[in-house]
Short mmCIF file of C-alpha atoms in Angstrom, two decimals:
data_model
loop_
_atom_site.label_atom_id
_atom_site.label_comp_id
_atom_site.label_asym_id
_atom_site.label_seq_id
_atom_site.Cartn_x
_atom_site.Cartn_y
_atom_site.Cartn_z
CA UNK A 189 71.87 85.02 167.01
CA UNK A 190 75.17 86.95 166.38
CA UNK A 191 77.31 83.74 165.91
CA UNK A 192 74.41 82.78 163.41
CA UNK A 193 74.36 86.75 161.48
CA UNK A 194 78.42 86.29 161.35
CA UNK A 195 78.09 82.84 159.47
CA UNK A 196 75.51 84.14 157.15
CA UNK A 197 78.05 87.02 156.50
CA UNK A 198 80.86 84.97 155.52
CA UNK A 199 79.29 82.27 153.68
CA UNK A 200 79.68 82.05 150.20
CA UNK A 201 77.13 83.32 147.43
CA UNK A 202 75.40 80.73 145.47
CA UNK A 203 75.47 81.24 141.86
CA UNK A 204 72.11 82.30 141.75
CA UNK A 205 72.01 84.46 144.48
CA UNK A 206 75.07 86.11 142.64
CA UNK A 207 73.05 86.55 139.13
CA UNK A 208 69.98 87.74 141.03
CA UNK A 209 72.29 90.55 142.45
CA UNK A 210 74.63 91.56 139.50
CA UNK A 211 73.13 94.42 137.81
CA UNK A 212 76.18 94.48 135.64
CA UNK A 213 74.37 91.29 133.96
CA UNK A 214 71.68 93.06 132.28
CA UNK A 215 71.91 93.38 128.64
CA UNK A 216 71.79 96.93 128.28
CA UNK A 217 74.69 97.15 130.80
CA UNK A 218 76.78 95.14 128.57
CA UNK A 219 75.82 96.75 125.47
CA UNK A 220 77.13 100.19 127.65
CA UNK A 221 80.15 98.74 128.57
CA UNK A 222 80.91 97.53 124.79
CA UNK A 223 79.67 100.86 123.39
CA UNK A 224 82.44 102.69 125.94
CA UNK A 225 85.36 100.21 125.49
CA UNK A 226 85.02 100.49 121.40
CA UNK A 227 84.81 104.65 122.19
CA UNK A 228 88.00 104.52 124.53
CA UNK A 229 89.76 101.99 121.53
CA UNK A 230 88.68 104.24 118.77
CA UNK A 231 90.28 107.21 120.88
CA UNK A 232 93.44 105.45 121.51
CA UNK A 233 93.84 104.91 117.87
CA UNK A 234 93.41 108.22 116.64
CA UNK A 235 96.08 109.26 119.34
CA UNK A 236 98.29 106.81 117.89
CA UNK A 237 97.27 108.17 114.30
CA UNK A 238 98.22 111.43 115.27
CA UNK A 239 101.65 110.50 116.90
CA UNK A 240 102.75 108.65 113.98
CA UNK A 241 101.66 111.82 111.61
CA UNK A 242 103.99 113.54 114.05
CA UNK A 243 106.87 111.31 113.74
CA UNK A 244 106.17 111.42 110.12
CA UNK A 245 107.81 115.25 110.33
CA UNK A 246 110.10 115.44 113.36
CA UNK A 247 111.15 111.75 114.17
CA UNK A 248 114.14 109.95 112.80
CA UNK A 249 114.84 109.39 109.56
CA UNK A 250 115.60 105.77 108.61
CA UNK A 251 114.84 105.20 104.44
CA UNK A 252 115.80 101.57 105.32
CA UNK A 253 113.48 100.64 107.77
CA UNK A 254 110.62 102.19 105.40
CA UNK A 255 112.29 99.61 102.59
CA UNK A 256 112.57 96.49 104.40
CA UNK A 257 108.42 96.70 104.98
CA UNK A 258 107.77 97.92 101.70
CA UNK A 259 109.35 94.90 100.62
CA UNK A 260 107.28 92.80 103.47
CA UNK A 261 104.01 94.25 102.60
CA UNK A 262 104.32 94.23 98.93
CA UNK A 263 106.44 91.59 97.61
CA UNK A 264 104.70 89.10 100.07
CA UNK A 265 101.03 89.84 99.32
CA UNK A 266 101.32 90.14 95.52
CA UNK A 267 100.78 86.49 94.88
CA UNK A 268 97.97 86.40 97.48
CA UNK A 269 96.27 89.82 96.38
CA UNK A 270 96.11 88.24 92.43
CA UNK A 271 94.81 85.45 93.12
CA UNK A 272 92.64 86.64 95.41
CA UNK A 273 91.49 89.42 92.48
CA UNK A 274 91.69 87.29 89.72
CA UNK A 275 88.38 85.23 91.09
CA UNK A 276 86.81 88.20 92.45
CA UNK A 277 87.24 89.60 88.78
CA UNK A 278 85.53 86.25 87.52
CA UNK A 279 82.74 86.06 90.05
CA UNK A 280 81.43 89.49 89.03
CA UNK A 281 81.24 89.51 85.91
CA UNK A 282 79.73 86.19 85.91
CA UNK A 283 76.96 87.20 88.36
CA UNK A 284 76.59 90.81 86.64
CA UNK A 285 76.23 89.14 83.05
CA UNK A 286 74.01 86.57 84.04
CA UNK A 287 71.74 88.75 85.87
CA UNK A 288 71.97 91.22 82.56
CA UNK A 289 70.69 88.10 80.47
CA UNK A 290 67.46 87.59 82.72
CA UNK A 291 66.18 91.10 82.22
CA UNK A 292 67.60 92.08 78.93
CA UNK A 293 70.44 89.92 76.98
CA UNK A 294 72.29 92.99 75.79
CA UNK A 295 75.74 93.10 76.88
CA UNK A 296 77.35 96.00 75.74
CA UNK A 297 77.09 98.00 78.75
CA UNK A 298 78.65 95.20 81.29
CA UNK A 299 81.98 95.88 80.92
CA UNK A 300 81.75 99.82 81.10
CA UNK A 301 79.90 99.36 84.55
CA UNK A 302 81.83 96.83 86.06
CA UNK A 303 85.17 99.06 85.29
CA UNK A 304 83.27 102.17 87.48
CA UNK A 305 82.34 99.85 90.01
CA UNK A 306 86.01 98.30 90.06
CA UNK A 307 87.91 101.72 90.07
CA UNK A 308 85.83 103.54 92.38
CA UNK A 309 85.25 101.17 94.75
CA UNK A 310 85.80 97.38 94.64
CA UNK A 311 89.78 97.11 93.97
CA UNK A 312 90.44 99.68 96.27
CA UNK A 313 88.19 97.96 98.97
CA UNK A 314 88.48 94.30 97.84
CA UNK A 315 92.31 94.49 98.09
CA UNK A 316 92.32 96.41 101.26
CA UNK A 317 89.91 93.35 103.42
CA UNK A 318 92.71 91.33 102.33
CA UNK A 319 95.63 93.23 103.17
CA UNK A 320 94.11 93.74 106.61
CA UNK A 321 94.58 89.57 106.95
CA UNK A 322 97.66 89.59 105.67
CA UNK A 323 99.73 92.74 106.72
CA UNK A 324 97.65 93.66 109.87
CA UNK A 325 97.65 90.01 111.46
CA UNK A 326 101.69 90.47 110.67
CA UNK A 327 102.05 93.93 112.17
CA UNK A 328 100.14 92.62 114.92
CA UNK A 329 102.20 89.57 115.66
CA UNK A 330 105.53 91.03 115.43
CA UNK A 331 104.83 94.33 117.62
CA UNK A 332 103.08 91.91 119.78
CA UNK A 333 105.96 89.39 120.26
CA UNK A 334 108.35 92.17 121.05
CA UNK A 335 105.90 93.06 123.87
CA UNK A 336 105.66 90.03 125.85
CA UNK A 337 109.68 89.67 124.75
CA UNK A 338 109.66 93.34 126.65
CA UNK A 339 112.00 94.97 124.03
CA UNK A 340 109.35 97.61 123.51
CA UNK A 341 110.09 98.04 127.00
CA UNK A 342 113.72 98.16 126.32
CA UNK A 343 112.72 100.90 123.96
CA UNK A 344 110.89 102.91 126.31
CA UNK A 345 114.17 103.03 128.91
CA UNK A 346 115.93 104.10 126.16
CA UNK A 347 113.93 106.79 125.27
CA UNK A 348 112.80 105.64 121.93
CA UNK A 349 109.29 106.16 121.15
CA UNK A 350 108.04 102.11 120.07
CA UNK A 351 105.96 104.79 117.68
CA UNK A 352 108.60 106.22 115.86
CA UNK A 353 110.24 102.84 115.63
CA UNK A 354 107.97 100.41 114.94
CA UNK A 355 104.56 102.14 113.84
CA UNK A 356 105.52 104.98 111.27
CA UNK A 357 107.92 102.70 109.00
CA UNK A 358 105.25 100.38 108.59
CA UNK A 359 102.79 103.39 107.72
CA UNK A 360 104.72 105.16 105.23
CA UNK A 361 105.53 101.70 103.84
CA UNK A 362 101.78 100.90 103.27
CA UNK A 363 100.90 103.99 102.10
CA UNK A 364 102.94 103.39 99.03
CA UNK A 365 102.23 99.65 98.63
CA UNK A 366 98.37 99.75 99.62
CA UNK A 367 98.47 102.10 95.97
CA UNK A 368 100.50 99.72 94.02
CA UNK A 369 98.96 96.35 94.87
CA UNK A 370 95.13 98.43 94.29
CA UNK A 371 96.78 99.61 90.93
CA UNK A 372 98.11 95.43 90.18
CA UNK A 373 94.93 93.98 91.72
CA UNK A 374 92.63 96.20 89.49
CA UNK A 375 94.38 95.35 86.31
CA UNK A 376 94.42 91.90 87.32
CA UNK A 377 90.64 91.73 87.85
CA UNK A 378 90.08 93.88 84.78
CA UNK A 379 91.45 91.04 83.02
CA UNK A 380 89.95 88.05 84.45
CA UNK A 381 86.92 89.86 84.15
CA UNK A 382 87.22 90.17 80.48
CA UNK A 383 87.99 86.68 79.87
CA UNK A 384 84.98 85.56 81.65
CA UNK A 385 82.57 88.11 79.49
CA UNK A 386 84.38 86.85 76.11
CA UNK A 387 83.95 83.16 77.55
CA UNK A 388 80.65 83.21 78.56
CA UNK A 389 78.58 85.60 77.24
CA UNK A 390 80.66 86.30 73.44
CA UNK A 391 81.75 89.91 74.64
CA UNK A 392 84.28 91.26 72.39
CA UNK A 393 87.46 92.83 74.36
CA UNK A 394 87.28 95.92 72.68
CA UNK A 395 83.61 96.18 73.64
CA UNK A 396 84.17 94.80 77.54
CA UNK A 397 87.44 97.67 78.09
CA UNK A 398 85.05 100.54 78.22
CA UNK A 399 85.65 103.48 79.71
CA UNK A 400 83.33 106.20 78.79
CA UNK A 401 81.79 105.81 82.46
CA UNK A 402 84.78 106.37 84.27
CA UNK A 403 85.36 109.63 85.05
CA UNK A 404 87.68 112.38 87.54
CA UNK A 405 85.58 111.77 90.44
CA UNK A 406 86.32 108.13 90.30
CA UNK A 407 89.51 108.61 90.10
CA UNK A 408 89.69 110.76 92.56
CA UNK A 409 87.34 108.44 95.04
CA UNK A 410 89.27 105.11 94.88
CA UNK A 411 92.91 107.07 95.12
CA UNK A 412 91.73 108.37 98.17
CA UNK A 413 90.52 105.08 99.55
CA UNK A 414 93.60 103.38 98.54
CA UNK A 415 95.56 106.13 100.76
CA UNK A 416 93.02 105.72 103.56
CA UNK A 417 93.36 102.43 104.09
CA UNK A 418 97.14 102.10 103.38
CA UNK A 419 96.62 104.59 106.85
CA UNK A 420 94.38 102.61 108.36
CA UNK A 421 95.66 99.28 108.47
CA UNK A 422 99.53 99.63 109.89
CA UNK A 423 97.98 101.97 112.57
CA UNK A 424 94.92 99.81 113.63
CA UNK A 425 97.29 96.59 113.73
CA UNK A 426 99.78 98.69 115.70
CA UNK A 427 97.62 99.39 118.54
CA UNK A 428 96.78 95.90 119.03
CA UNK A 429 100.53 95.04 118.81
CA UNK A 430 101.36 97.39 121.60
CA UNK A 431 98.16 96.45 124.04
CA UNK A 432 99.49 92.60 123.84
CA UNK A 433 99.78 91.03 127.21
CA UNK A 434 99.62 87.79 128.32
CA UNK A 435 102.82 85.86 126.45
CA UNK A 436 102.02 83.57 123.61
CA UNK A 437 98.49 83.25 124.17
CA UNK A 438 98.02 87.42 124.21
CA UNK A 439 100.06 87.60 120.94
CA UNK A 440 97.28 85.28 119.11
CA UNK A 441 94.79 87.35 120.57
CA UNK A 442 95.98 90.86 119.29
CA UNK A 443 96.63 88.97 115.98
CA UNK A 444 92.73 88.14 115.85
CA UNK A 445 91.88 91.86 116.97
CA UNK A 446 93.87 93.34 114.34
CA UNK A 447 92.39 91.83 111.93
CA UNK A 448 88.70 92.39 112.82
CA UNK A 449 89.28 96.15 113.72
CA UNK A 450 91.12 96.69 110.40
CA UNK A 451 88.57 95.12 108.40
CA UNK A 452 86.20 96.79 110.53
CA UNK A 453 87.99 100.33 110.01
CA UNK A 454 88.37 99.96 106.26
CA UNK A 455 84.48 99.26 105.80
CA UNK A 456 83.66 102.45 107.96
CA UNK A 457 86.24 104.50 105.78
CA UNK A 458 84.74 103.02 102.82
CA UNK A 459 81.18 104.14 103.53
CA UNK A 460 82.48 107.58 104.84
CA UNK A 461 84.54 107.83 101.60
CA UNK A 462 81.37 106.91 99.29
CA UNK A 463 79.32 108.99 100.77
CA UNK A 464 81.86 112.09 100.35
CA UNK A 465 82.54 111.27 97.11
CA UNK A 466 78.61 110.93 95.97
CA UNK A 467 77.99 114.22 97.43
CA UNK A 468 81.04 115.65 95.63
CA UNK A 469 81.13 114.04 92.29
CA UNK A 470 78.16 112.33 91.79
CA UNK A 471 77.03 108.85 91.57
#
């Protein structure tokens, strides 16, 4: 009987037996474990947001570093960004005036709302979905090659913070070019859009560039989204560079999680942003 009770011990599980035992299977138990692991990332981010806010003030100084991914961010997504903008600009207006001419074929009023809608919200948050495909899936790759290539170790044993060196130019870069390519993808969509009203529904320019809706809180609304997400997406990406492991294959894999917790970051901030900005200034 004890030769038998030793065999039983040391035999392996069947797959069944195993899923019959695992309460770890259960649903809610995964939902808990997914709800804890995006609480533990979103805390590790905001560390690494306030370390690079830090390094902002007492770390190095190095104007060329910032320049070099100005120039990486901007000049490589401006092409991208307008066409990109230049349909969205079409789309809307084509949708907005069509569903204008089922209910009441006036048209006066489409381009005044559309400009609102554009300034306060859609450039800013239009621009920035695309920016975190572009620039974060970069940021991710290159951080993340220099991982598995261990010079962020290399970094680290020479008591450089990969922060300070990698992370904050690439901030204070896309703080400044997340506002200019909003500012060029705005005007570009402006004007697609008015060449779609005059095309299809006969509305004069002059009548279509209206801004008598526009006003300070606006303004004031889609600048700070364009700063928030110029924040957003170098710091997001970042932490998914530095958490790489695995060699090639772990670099594709922080690529794809940059990009879905930047987009995923910059639609939070945009709902947290609209929702300040109703309860300041109005719809």
């Amino acid at each position: 009987m004890a030769a038998a009770k030793t065999h039983d011990e040391g035999a392996p599980e069947s797959g069944l037996d195993t899923a019959r035992e695992a309460p770890d299977a259960s649903i809610p138990a995964v939902i808990g474990a997914k709800a804890i692991e995006l609480v533990v990332m979103g805390l590790e981010i905001a560390a690494v947001f306030i370390r690079t806010l830090y390094y902002c003030v007492r770390g190095r100084p190095d104007l060329g570093a910032v320049v070099r991914q100005m120039f990486e961010i901007g000049n490589r997504s401006v092409v991208f960004l307008t066409v990109v903008m230049g349909f969205i600009g079409m789309i809307l207006v084509l949708q907005g005036g069509l569903q204008v001419k089922r209910i009441l074929p006036e048209f006066s009023m489409v381009g005044a709302s559309y400009l609102e809608l554009l300034i306060r919200d859609l450039a800013a948050t239009i621009s920035a979905l695309m920016l975190a495909t572009r620039v974060g899936a970069g940021i991710a790759a290159e951080i993340g090659s220099m991982v598995v290539t261990e010079q962020v170790d290399a970094l680290r044993m020479c008591a450089a913070d990969p922060i300070d060196y990698l992370i904050k130019p690439r901030f204070l870069a896309s703080l400044v070019m997340t506002l200019v390519l909003v500012i060029w993808a705005a005007g570009v969509a402006m004007l697609t859009g008015m060449l779609t009203a005059y095309v299809m529904f006969d509305v004069n320019p002059r009548t279509f560039f209206n801004l008598n809706l526009v006003d300070t809180g606006d303004l004031i609304v889609g600048l700070a989204k364009c700063l928030a997400y110029g924040a957003a997406v170098p710091v997001v990406a970042g932490h998914s560079g530095l958490h790489t492991h695995g060699g090639s294959e772990g670099v594709g894999w922080a690529t794809t999680r940059a990009v879905v917790n930047a987009s995923l970051a910059v639609i939070v901030l945009d709902l947290i942003l609209s929702a300040l900005g109703y309860v300041f200034f109005g719809p």
